[in-house]
PDB file of C-alpha atoms in Angstrom:
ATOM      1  CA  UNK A   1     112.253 163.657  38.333  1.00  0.00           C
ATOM      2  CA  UNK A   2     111.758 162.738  41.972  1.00  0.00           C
ATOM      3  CA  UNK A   3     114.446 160.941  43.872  1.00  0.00           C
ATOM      4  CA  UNK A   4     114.171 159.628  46.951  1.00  0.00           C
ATOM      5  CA  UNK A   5     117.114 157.739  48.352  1.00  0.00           C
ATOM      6  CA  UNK A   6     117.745 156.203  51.797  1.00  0.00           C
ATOM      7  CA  UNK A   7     120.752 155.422  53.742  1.00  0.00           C
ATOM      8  CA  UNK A   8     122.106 154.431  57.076  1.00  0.00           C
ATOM      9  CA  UNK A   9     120.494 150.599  57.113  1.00  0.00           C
ATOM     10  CA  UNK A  10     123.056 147.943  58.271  1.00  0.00           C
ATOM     11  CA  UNK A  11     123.015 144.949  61.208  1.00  0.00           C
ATOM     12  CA  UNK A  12     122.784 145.964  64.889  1.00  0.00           C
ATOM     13  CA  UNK A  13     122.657 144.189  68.322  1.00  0.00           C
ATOM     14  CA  UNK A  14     119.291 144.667  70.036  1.00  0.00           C
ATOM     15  CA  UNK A  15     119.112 147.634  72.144  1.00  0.00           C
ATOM     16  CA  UNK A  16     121.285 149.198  69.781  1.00  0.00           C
ATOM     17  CA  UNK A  17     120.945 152.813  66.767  1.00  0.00           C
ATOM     18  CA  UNK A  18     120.736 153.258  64.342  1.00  0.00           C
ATOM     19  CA  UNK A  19     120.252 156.839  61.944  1.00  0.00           C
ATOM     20  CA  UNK A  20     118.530 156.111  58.928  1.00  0.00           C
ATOM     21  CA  UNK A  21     118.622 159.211  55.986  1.00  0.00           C
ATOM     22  CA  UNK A  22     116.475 159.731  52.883  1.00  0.00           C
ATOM     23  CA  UNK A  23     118.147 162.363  50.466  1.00  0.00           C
ATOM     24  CA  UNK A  24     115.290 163.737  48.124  1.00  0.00           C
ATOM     25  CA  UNK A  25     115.861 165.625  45.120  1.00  0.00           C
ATOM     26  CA  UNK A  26     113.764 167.083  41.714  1.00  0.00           C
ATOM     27  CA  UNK A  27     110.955 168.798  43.840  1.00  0.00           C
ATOM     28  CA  UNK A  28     110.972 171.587  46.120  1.00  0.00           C
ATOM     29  CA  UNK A  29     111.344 169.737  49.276  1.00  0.00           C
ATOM     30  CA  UNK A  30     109.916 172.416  52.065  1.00  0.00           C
ATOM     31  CA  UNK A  31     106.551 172.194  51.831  1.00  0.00           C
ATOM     32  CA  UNK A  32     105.851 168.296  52.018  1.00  0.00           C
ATOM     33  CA  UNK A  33     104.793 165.432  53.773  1.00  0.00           C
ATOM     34  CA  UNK A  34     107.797 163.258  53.954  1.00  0.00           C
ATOM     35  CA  UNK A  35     107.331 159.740  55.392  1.00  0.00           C
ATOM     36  CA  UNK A  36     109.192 156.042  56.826  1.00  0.00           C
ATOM     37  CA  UNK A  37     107.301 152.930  56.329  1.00  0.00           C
ATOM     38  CA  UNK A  38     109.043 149.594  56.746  1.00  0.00           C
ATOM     39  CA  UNK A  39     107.874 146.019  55.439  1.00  0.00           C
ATOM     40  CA  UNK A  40     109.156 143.003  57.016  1.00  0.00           C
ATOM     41  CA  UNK A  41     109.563 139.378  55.228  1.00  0.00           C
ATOM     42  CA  UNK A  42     105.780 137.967  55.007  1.00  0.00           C
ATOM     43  CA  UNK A  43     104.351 140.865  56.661  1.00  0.00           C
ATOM     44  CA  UNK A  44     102.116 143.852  55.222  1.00  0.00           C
ATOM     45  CA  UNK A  45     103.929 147.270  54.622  1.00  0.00           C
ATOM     46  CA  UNK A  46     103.225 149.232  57.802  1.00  0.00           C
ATOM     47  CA  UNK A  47     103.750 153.046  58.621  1.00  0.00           C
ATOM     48  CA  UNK A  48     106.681 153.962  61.025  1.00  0.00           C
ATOM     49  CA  UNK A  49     106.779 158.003  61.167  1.00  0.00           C
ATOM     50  CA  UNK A  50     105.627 161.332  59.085  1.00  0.00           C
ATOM     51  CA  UNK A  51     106.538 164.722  58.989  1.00  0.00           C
ATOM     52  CA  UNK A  52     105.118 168.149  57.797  1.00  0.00           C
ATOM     53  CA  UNK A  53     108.948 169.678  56.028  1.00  0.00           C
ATOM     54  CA  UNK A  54     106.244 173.079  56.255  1.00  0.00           C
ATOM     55  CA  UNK A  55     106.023 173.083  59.869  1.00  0.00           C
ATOM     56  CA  UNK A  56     107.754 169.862  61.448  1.00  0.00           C
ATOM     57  CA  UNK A  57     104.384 168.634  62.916  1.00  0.00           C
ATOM     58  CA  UNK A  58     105.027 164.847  63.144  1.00  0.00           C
ATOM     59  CA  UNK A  59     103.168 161.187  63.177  1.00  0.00           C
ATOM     60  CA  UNK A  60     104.608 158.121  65.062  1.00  0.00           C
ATOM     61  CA  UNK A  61     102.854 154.439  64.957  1.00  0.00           C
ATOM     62  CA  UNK A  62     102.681 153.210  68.493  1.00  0.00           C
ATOM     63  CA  UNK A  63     105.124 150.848  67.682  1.00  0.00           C
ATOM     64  CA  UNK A  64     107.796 153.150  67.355  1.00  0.00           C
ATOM     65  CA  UNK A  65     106.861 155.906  69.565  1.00  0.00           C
ATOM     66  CA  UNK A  66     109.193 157.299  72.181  1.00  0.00           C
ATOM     67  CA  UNK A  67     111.842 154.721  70.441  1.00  0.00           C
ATOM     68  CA  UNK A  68     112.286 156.714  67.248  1.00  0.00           C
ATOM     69  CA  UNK A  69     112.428 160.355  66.207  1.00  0.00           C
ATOM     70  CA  UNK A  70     111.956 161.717  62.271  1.00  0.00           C
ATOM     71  CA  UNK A  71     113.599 165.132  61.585  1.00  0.00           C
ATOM     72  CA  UNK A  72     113.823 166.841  58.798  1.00  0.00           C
ATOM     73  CA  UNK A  73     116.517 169.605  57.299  1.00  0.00           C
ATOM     74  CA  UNK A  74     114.852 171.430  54.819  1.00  0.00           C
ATOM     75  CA  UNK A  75     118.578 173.166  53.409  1.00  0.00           C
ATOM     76  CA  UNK A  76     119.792 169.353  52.642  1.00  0.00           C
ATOM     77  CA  UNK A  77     116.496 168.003  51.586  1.00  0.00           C
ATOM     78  CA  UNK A  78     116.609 165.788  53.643  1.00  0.00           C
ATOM     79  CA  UNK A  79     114.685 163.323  56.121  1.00  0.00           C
ATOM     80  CA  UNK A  80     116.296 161.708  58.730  1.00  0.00           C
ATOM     81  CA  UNK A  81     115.291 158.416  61.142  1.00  0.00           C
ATOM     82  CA  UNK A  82     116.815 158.413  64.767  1.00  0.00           C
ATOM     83  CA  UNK A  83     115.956 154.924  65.765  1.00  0.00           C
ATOM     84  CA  UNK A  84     116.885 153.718  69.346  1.00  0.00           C
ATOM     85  CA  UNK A  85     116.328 150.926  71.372  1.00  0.00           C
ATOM     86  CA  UNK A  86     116.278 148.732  68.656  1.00  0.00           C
ATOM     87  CA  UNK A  87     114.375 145.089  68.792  1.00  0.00           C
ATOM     88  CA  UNK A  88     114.791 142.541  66.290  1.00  0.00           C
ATOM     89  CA  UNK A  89     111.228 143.231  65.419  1.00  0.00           C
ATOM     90  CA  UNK A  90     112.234 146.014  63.989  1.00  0.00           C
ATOM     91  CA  UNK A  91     113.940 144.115  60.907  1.00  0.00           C
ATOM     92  CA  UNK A  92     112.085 145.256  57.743  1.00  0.00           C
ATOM     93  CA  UNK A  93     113.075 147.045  54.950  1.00  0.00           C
ATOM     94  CA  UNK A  94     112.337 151.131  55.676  1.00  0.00           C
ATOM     95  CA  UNK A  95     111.176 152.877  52.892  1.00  0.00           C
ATOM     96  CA  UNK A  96     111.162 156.870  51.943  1.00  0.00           C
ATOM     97  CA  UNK A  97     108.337 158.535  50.660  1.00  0.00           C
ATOM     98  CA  UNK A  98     107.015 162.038  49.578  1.00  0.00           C
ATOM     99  CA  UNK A  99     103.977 164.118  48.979  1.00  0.00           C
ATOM    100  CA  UNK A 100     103.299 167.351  47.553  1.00  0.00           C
ATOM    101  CA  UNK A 101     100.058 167.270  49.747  1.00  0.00           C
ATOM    102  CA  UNK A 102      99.093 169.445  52.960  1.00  0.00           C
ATOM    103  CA  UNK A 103      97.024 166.652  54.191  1.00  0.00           C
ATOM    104  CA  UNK A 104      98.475 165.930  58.188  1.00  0.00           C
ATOM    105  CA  UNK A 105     101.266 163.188  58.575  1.00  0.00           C
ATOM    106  CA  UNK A 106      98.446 160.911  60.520  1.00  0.00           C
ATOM    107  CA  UNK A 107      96.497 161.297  57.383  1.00  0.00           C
ATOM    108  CA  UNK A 108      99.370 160.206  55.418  1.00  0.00           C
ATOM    109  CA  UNK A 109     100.945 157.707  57.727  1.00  0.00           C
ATOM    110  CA  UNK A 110      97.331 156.065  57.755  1.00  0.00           C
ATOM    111  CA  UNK A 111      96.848 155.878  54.492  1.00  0.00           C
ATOM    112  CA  UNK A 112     100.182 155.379  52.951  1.00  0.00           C
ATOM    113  CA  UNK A 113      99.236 157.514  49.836  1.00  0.00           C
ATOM    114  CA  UNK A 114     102.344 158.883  49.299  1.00  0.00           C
ATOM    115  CA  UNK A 115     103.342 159.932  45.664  1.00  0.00           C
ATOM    116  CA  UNK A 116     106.188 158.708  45.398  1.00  0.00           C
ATOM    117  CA  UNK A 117     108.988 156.089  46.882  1.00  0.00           C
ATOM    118  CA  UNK A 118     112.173 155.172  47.473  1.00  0.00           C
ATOM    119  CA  UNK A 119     113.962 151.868  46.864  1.00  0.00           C
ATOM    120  CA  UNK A 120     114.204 150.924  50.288  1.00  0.00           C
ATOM    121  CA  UNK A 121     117.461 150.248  52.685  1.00  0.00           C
ATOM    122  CA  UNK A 122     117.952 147.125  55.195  1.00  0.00           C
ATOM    123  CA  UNK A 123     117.421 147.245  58.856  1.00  0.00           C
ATOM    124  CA  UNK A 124     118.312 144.327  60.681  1.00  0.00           C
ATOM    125  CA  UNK A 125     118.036 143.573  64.751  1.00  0.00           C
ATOM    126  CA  UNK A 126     119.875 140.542  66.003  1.00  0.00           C
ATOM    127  CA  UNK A 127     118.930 139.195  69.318  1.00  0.00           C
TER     128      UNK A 127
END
């Protein structure tokens, strides 16, 4: 069974970081597209970053980019979130997501057909 479970969420100051993880377990893990999407209250779930664990090539939506960085480390099965330079419209819920598919993270970040999801942890920016 595929797990998927993410940690790191909490309250921050604007301007502040924030690491978010997503521990995955019952698949294979190093050849997958791995992926953070976030939903705010009253707002549509959007993509935030997504990562080849085959080759590390990686996605960003614009309205992270250069603010946030996804890794990945394949021997922990694990995804990780580097978010800096936080802004409180950043506050959303950030959810984990995987993929046995080679499509490219773009494709999957644009699409958010991911196979399977996480349960979600709470990021919140305070002005």
């Amino acid at each position: 069974e595929v797990q998927l479970v993410e940690s790191g969420g909490g309250l921050v100051q604007a301007g502040g970081s924030l690491r978010l993880s997503c521990a995955a377990s019952g698949f294979s893990f190093d050849d997958y597209a791995m992926a953070w999407f976030r939903q705010a209250p009253g707002k549509e779930r959007e993509a935030v970053s997504c990562i080849s664990t085959r080759d590390g090539r990686t996605y960003y939506s614009e309205a992270v980019k250069g603010r946030f960085t996804m890794s990945s480390d394949n021997a922990k099965k694990t995804v990780y979130l580097q978010m800096d330079s936080l802004a409180p419209n950043d506050t959303a819920v950030y959810y984990c997501a995987s993929d046995p598919g080679h499509l490219t993270p773009y494709y999957f970040c644009s699409t958010g057909d991911l196979k399977d999801w996480g349960q979600g942890t709470q990021v919140t920016i305070s002005s």
